Amino acid sequence: MIRQWKYIFAVFISAGIVMCTTPTVRFANNPPVRFYNDIRPIPTPQSVKPDKFEYFATSNTQRPRVKTVAALRGKEAYDINSYDQVPVSSWFIPRLGYENISAQDLINGPFELGPPRPPLTIIRVRNPQTNPRLFIYDSRNIHYLLKMDPPGWPHIATSSSYIVNRFFWGFGYHVPEDHLIKFTMTDFQTETGIDIRDILSRVAAPEDGFYTAIASRILEGLPLGPIPETGVRRDDPNDHFPHEHRRVLRGLYVFCAYTNMSDIGTDNTLDMYVGESGRGYIKHHIIDFDDAFGTSAARHDRLWAGYNHLFSIPDIISNFFTLGLTVEPWEKLDHTPWKSVGSFEAFYFQPDKWKETYPYKPIRLSQPSDRYWAAKTIGALSEEHIKTVVESAGYPETEAEKYIIQTLVERRKKILDTFLRQVSPIEFLQISNNTVTFRDVSRFFIPIHEETNYHARYLSSTNEELLKMTFSSDSCDFSMPVSEKLIKRANGYFSLEIHAQYGQNKMPTAAVFHFRGAEKAPLVLVGVIH
Amino acid sequence: MVQESISLTTADSSILYKNAYLYLRGLEKQKTNPAVLERLWFLVSYMPHYIKQGMQFASGYAERFVDDPTLFNNIEEFFYTRDKRFRWYPIANINSSYQPRIGIDLTFRKNNFETMLRTKFSDRYKYSIESRLSYQFEAYPIWRLSIGALLDNNNDRRFFGFGAVPDPQSGEYFLENPHNNFGVYQQLRRKIQIVSGIRLSSRWACYLASSFQQRRLADIPGNVNAIGRVFDISRLPGMQRPVQQFYNEIWGRFDTRNEQLYISPGHRIEGYIGYSRGFQTDHSAFMRGGLYYIGNYAIIQKNRFLTPRLVFDFTQNLASNPIPFCEYPRHPSFRGVSQRKILRADNFSLVPSLEYQWPLSFNLNGHLFMDVLLVSNKLTKFNFEKTPWAIGIGTDFHAVDEELARAEIAYGTEGIRLLFHFGFENLVQDRSEWE
């Protein structure tokens, strides 16, 4: 027995030695990839209906074994470029924070063909008895889905869905073209045989004779089912990165926490095969924002939505042994006074403790760098953006509208305070004459009154410390010189670690910038790690 | 020379999968984690980490199994077939020191009619079959009429004697130097019943039940604890001839709770009175009555409850013949022993309980309880001395709108009792349901 332990011990020691001697990260001398061409033609894939029972079976057995190897490679997202950014792809288009998106741009959002034009023809009704949804064609023969509010809850789903659709477009996701519309029964063709009066008796009552709905233009292409939560689509040769390791999906943590879209899961995603059959590609969408702003939480008295998973064995065990004596802050929550507003607040909201109703693997695997990436985008969502979009959402009560704006502003601040402080929030701006300029995005988005210090280390490619300094800056932008002597000493490759410290609070990790330079050649940034 | 953070460069998805990450990330070499301690910690924490993560994900999806409308439709289609007219579900009842019982419940509905068949089985001496035909108006006042029949056979019933503290040396019905302090007997129970219930509103309900029940109680000579080795069964009321009773009961309930199955604040008061008369060779006649009170008082938070409960039952003999021992008040609300044990038998019975209930999850509650069982032959002579008590902890799981499962562990004067029950119970039970 003792001999066996010796062997085990020896394996651990050997592994440690091997790991110690493995080289550190080194970036190639290439510019960052800004466009990842994953829209190459592929054969028409099969539509997939995910088997949730299979998921349940594999989540406990197969996946942990497979992940043994994957986890050893590190948990960094796979779909990022050398500048720690997500490039343009069939998943993502950088908008807020990358382009100049005005408030009006955000309101227009995914606008292409506009709202449906009457007369409207109903072709199918989904959930006619409970939550009616109408598939319609408009006078231009364009296909839409009409989604209304439940009885007694005017605007709770439509207004929030409209706002969050625009936000998610701004965050860079592919979303359907949703329009907030008003209609009457006379807008429908009557010869379809569907009793529209009966259907509309099961939705929120009309205001001034008009019903409110979200008209969601049916996405172009062939629907292939939800985006698989994990792994890649085997029938998509363009899909190289396991979805749970895609930052674009991991970042949903922050975006969904911000909008309290606790229902996020595979059901809120949709793959579409776009283009001619056999020559198209798969485009990945986030859909169905009805449950944002805690809509269903309010309707079903689930005030815990966003604060707890629906069911969690660790929580059950913990609650069992603590006898429920510990009171979570959210348990003091109550409904808002307006039926148009869901369970949505900013006082008890703790961004890093936010939980989606059903555990969603990419969210659960998200890393501080993923959340930092997403938080930067939230930072680019200005108060003007928020105010303009919410004011166009047609809330029936002015106070409710103000409450939503205020809550979104306060939640934004909490998001930035939390997720920009999980890494050192330093971004590269430019290099000019061997002087590198950086920006502290935390200070850029939120004025900080506490003393800020930056601890910088210049390291060679073999991790030898070349120079060390600590400094403070009055501005969120600051510059750091790089001497030719240092570049020469580093043999043309070095990294610059910058560790931010706000007051006594030193950030958990440093931002690391990798540079290449040579005599009489310009200094070039080749890689960024947050 | 200025390098800015904007440039346009394209990478192609045709890059081989294994290189895609390196290419896109712009890495020259595979990134590795330089911290060996971090590595070792990862290896050490690997199993706990994934056990925790596995539990988290499995629990999420297990709950989804219950809550997801699509999945639930699938389950409904599994349990409810033929346009939801036919329903079936399994029953499991595990009680420590007793054989487990498993069974099945089959229900067929058409229009306002419903027919049900329920079976439970342990072995060839322990089984029960129950059937019922009902008709119900759905709108308030909800009115329901049902006719049912039951056949129940068991050979593991236990009787401990009469009085607050049954004394085997007392001589009363006990043999001299009895083998044990309780006797095991066999009971074959047959019952037909007609129930007419009315629910006037969500708060008020009442019903009238009439039944004929026959209990054939018998000794089990082969059993070391047979009742004939403990009691003088030639004198013990109920053992000489079949207990055959016509029983009528009227029952009423007032309930202020908003949710009657989930825990919610409010009070529930129930009262009943019944008359039982022997038939043919059974010359007994008695009256029974009772009052139940359950209060749910929110403490700490609106979803943590302190629940005091008081269950009072009495029996009044109306004939010169003694009441069969199996017809004295039972104590299903006392959780220290199985209902298959008649731990105490006397004219008056009181079970005070205090329970604390708190949520464990969305539709899972925990409860911590203490029950006491008091019996007396006079209303004014309840005595706490040597009274059975039990403290325990448990969980109950609600699916849709009914309690689906319950697990409990109790400790007290009668030792440790473990209970696991799966399956729906009858919502309306009169005292003829006392096993």
PDB file of C-alpha atoms in Angstrom, chain A residues 276-413:
ATOM      1  CA  GLU A 276     -29.532  28.823 -50.850  1.00  0.00           C
ATOM      2  CA  SER A 277     -29.885  25.197 -49.992  1.00  0.00           C
ATOM      3  CA  GLY A 278     -26.459  23.579 -50.013  1.00  0.00           C
ATOM      4  CA  ARG A 279     -24.698  26.943 -50.287  1.00  0.00           C
ATOM      5  CA  GLY A 280     -25.790  28.642 -47.119  1.00  0.00           C
ATOM      6  CA  TYR A 281     -24.418  28.869 -43.610  1.00  0.00           C
ATOM      7  CA  ILE A 282     -25.725  28.827 -40.050  1.00  0.00           C
ATOM      8  CA  LYS A 283     -26.526  32.096 -38.333  1.00  0.00           C
ATOM      9  CA  HIS A 284     -26.982  32.041 -34.571  1.00  0.00           C
ATOM     10  CA  HIS A 285     -29.684  34.099 -32.861  1.00  0.00           C
ATOM     11  CA  ILE A 286     -30.897  35.044 -29.422  1.00  0.00           C
ATOM     12  CA  ILE A 287     -34.695  35.154 -29.434  1.00  0.00           C
ATOM     13  CA  ASP A 288     -37.727  35.535 -27.231  1.00  0.00           C
ATOM     14  CA  PHE A 289     -37.175  38.284 -24.682  1.00  0.00           C
ATOM     15  CA  ASP A 290     -40.647  38.061 -23.139  1.00  0.00           C
ATOM     16  CA  ASP A 291     -39.334  37.004 -19.766  1.00  0.00           C
ATOM     17  CA  ALA A 292     -36.834  39.824 -19.381  1.00  0.00           C
ATOM     18  CA  PHE A 293     -37.276  42.328 -16.528  1.00  0.00           C
ATOM     19  CA  GLY A 294     -38.631  39.474 -14.402  1.00  0.00           C
ATOM     20  CA  THR A 295     -41.871  39.265 -16.342  1.00  0.00           C
ATOM     21  CA  SER A 296     -42.813  35.687 -15.638  1.00  0.00           C
ATOM     22  CA  ALA A 297     -41.372  35.977 -12.131  1.00  0.00           C
ATOM     23  CA  ALA A 298     -43.988  38.597 -11.316  1.00  0.00           C
ATOM     24  CA  ARG A 299     -46.806  36.767 -13.055  1.00  0.00           C
ATOM     25  CA  HIS A 300     -46.103  33.484 -11.295  1.00  0.00           C
ATOM     26  CA  ASP A 301     -45.052  34.992  -7.983  1.00  0.00           C
ATOM     27  CA  ARG A 302     -41.515  33.721  -8.363  1.00  0.00           C
ATOM     28  CA  LEU A 303     -39.764  36.653  -6.814  1.00  0.00           C
ATOM     29  CA  TRP A 304     -36.645  34.562  -6.437  1.00  0.00           C
ATOM     30  CA  ALA A 305     -36.143  34.557 -10.230  1.00  0.00           C
ATOM     31  CA  GLY A 306     -32.680  35.909 -10.920  1.00  0.00           C
ATOM     32  CA  TYR A 307     -31.533  35.157  -7.379  1.00  0.00           C
ATOM     33  CA  ASN A 308     -31.840  31.381  -7.363  1.00  0.00           C
ATOM     34  CA  HIS A 309     -31.940  28.478  -9.732  1.00  0.00           C
ATOM     35  CA  LEU A 310     -35.313  26.825  -9.874  1.00  0.00           C
ATOM     36  CA  PHE A 311     -33.877  23.768  -8.203  1.00  0.00           C
ATOM     37  CA  SER A 312     -30.411  23.265  -6.826  1.00  0.00           C
ATOM     38  CA  ILE A 313     -29.339  20.332  -4.708  1.00  0.00           C
ATOM     39  CA  PRO A 314     -26.547  22.293  -2.964  1.00  0.00           C
ATOM     40  CA  ASP A 315     -29.052  25.014  -2.070  1.00  0.00           C
ATOM     41  CA  ILE A 316     -31.571  22.444  -0.878  1.00  0.00           C
ATOM     42  CA  ILE A 317     -28.976  20.794   1.327  1.00  0.00           C
ATOM     43  CA  SER A 318     -27.848  24.143   2.641  1.00  0.00           C
ATOM     44  CA  ASN A 319     -31.447  25.271   3.311  1.00  0.00           C
ATOM     45  CA  PHE A 320     -32.212  21.969   4.959  1.00  0.00           C
ATOM     46  CA  PHE A 321     -29.408  22.207   7.469  1.00  0.00           C
ATOM     47  CA  THR A 322     -29.800  25.907   8.159  1.00  0.00           C
ATOM     48  CA  LEU A 323     -33.540  25.353   8.692  1.00  0.00           C
ATOM     49  CA  GLY A 324     -34.267  28.392   6.574  1.00  0.00           C
ATOM     50  CA  LEU A 325     -33.002  30.648   9.345  1.00  0.00           C
ATOM     51  CA  THR A 326     -30.792  32.585   6.975  1.00  0.00           C
ATOM     52  CA  VAL A 327     -32.838  35.091   5.046  1.00  0.00           C
ATOM     53  CA  GLU A 328     -31.601  35.995   1.608  1.00  0.00           C
ATOM     54  CA  PRO A 329     -31.833  39.715   0.824  1.00  0.00           C
ATOM     55  CA  TRP A 330     -34.130  39.056  -2.124  1.00  0.00           C
ATOM     56  CA  GLU A 331     -36.668  37.466   0.180  1.00  0.00           C
ATOM     57  CA  LYS A 332     -37.581  40.968   1.281  1.00  0.00           C
ATOM     58  CA  LEU A 333     -38.628  41.776  -2.266  1.00  0.00           C
ATOM     59  CA  ASP A 334     -42.168  42.636  -3.119  1.00  0.00           C
ATOM     60  CA  HIS A 335     -44.029  43.262  -6.343  1.00  0.00           C
ATOM     61  CA  THR A 336     -43.824  46.671  -7.952  1.00  0.00           C
ATOM     62  CA  PRO A 337     -47.020  48.740  -7.878  1.00  0.00           C
ATOM     63  CA  TRP A 338     -47.418  48.501 -11.664  1.00  0.00           C
ATOM     64  CA  LYS A 339     -48.763  45.538 -13.562  1.00  0.00           C
ATOM     65  CA  SER A 340     -46.604  46.541 -16.516  1.00  0.00           C
ATOM     66  CA  VAL A 341     -43.394  45.986 -14.567  1.00  0.00           C
ATOM     67  CA  GLY A 342     -42.109  42.565 -13.640  1.00  0.00           C
ATOM     68  CA  SER A 343     -39.909  41.508 -10.765  1.00  0.00           C
ATOM     69  CA  PHE A 344     -37.183  43.975 -11.606  1.00  0.00           C
ATOM     70  CA  GLU A 345     -35.219  46.028  -9.114  1.00  0.00           C
ATOM     71  CA  ALA A 346     -31.761  47.297  -8.374  1.00  0.00           C
ATOM     72  CA  PHE A 347     -31.567  47.502  -4.586  1.00  0.00           C
ATOM     73  CA  TYR A 348     -31.089  43.796  -3.793  1.00  0.00           C
ATOM     74  CA  PHE A 349     -29.497  42.998  -7.157  1.00  0.00           C
ATOM     75  CA  GLN A 350     -26.026  41.495  -6.767  1.00  0.00           C
ATOM     76  CA  PRO A 351     -24.566  40.960 -10.252  1.00  0.00           C
ATOM     77  CA  ASP A 352     -22.045  38.297  -9.273  1.00  0.00           C
ATOM     78  CA  LYS A 353     -24.732  36.308  -7.463  1.00  0.00           C
ATOM     79  CA  TRP A 354     -27.299  36.481 -10.225  1.00  0.00           C
ATOM     80  CA  LYS A 355     -28.618  33.096 -11.296  1.00  0.00           C
ATOM     81  CA  GLU A 356     -30.626  32.026 -14.299  1.00  0.00           C
ATOM     82  CA  THR A 357     -33.686  29.885 -13.595  1.00  0.00           C
ATOM     83  CA  TYR A 358     -32.265  26.795 -15.281  1.00  0.00           C
ATOM     84  CA  PRO A 359     -28.482  26.436 -15.091  1.00  0.00           C
ATOM     85  CA  TYR A 360     -27.104  27.322 -18.513  1.00  0.00           C
ATOM     86  CA  LYS A 361     -23.684  25.808 -19.067  1.00  0.00           C
ATOM     87  CA  PRO A 362     -21.974  28.698 -20.908  1.00  0.00           C
ATOM     88  CA  ILE A 363     -23.096  31.088 -18.190  1.00  0.00           C
ATOM     89  CA  ARG A 364     -21.916  28.793 -15.414  1.00  0.00           C
ATOM     90  CA  LEU A 365     -18.518  28.418 -17.110  1.00  0.00           C
ATOM     91  CA  SER A 366     -18.053  32.118 -17.722  1.00  0.00           C
ATOM     92  CA  GLN A 367     -14.776  33.555 -16.461  1.00  0.00           C
ATOM     93  CA  PRO A 368     -13.964  37.024 -15.106  1.00  0.00           C
ATOM     94  CA  SER A 369     -12.459  37.929 -18.493  1.00  0.00           C
ATOM     95  CA  ASP A 370     -15.721  36.959 -20.247  1.00  0.00           C
ATOM     96  CA  ARG A 371     -17.774  38.971 -17.821  1.00  0.00           C
ATOM     97  CA  TYR A 372     -15.379  41.895 -18.112  1.00  0.00           C
ATOM     98  CA  TRP A 373     -15.774  41.797 -21.891  1.00  0.00           C
ATOM     99  CA  ALA A 374     -19.557  41.909 -21.581  1.00  0.00           C
ATOM    100  CA  ALA A 375     -19.500  44.561 -18.860  1.00  0.00           C
ATOM    101  CA  LYS A 376     -17.542  46.883 -21.145  1.00  0.00           C
ATOM    102  CA  THR A 377     -20.446  46.672 -23.585  1.00  0.00           C
ATOM    103  CA  ILE A 378     -22.914  47.492 -20.814  1.00  0.00           C
ATOM    104  CA  GLY A 379     -20.670  50.435 -20.002  1.00  0.00           C
ATOM    105  CA  ALA A 380     -21.137  51.679 -23.554  1.00  0.00           C
ATOM    106  CA  LEU A 381     -24.908  51.627 -23.047  1.00  0.00           C
ATOM    107  CA  SER A 382     -25.370  55.195 -21.917  1.00  0.00           C
ATOM    108  CA  GLU A 383     -28.153  56.704 -19.866  1.00  0.00           C
ATOM    109  CA  GLU A 384     -29.303  58.425 -23.024  1.00  0.00           C
ATOM    110  CA  HIS A 385     -29.577  55.064 -24.791  1.00  0.00           C
ATOM    111  CA  ILE A 386     -31.573  53.639 -21.890  1.00  0.00           C
ATOM    112  CA  LYS A 387     -33.875  56.630 -21.566  1.00  0.00           C
ATOM    113  CA  THR A 388     -34.605  56.861 -25.281  1.00  0.00           C
ATOM    114  CA  VAL A 389     -35.368  53.189 -25.740  1.00  0.00           C
ATOM    115  CA  VAL A 390     -37.523  52.890 -22.620  1.00  0.00           C
ATOM    116  CA  GLU A 391     -39.479  56.012 -23.532  1.00  0.00           C
ATOM    117  CA  SER A 392     -40.301  54.449 -26.883  1.00  0.00           C
ATOM    118  CA  ALA A 393     -41.608  51.262 -25.257  1.00  0.00           C
ATOM    119  CA  GLY A 394     -45.077  52.673 -24.639  1.00  0.00           C
ATOM    120  CA  TYR A 395     -45.427  52.048 -20.907  1.00  0.00           C
ATOM    121  CA  PRO A 396     -48.953  53.026 -19.876  1.00  0.00           C
ATOM    122  CA  GLU A 397     -47.797  54.617 -16.601  1.00  0.00           C
ATOM    123  CA  THR A 398     -45.231  57.413 -16.548  1.00  0.00           C
ATOM    124  CA  GLU A 399     -44.081  56.298 -13.108  1.00  0.00           C
ATOM    125  CA  ALA A 400     -43.467  52.780 -14.372  1.00  0.00           C
ATOM    126  CA  GLU A 401     -41.400  54.162 -17.226  1.00  0.00           C
ATOM    127  CA  LYS A 402     -39.320  56.240 -14.820  1.00  0.00           C
ATOM    128  CA  TYR A 403     -38.884  53.236 -12.553  1.00  0.00           C
ATOM    129  CA  ILE A 404     -37.592  51.092 -15.415  1.00  0.00           C
ATOM    130  CA  ILE A 405     -35.131  53.792 -16.506  1.00  0.00           C
ATOM    131  CA  GLN A 406     -33.899  54.315 -12.969  1.00  0.00           C
ATOM    132  CA  THR A 407     -33.578  50.581 -12.351  1.00  0.00           C
ATOM    133  CA  LEU A 408     -31.661  50.034 -15.569  1.00  0.00           C
ATOM    134  CA  VAL A 409     -29.285  52.889 -14.740  1.00  0.00           C
ATOM    135  CA  GLU A 410     -28.674  51.564 -11.237  1.00  0.00           C
ATOM    136  CA  ARG A 411     -28.241  47.979 -12.400  1.00  0.00           C
ATOM    137  CA  ARG A 412     -25.778  49.195 -15.019  1.00  0.00           C
ATOM    138  CA  LYS A 413     -23.726  50.855 -12.305  1.00  0.00           C
TER     139      LYS A 413
END
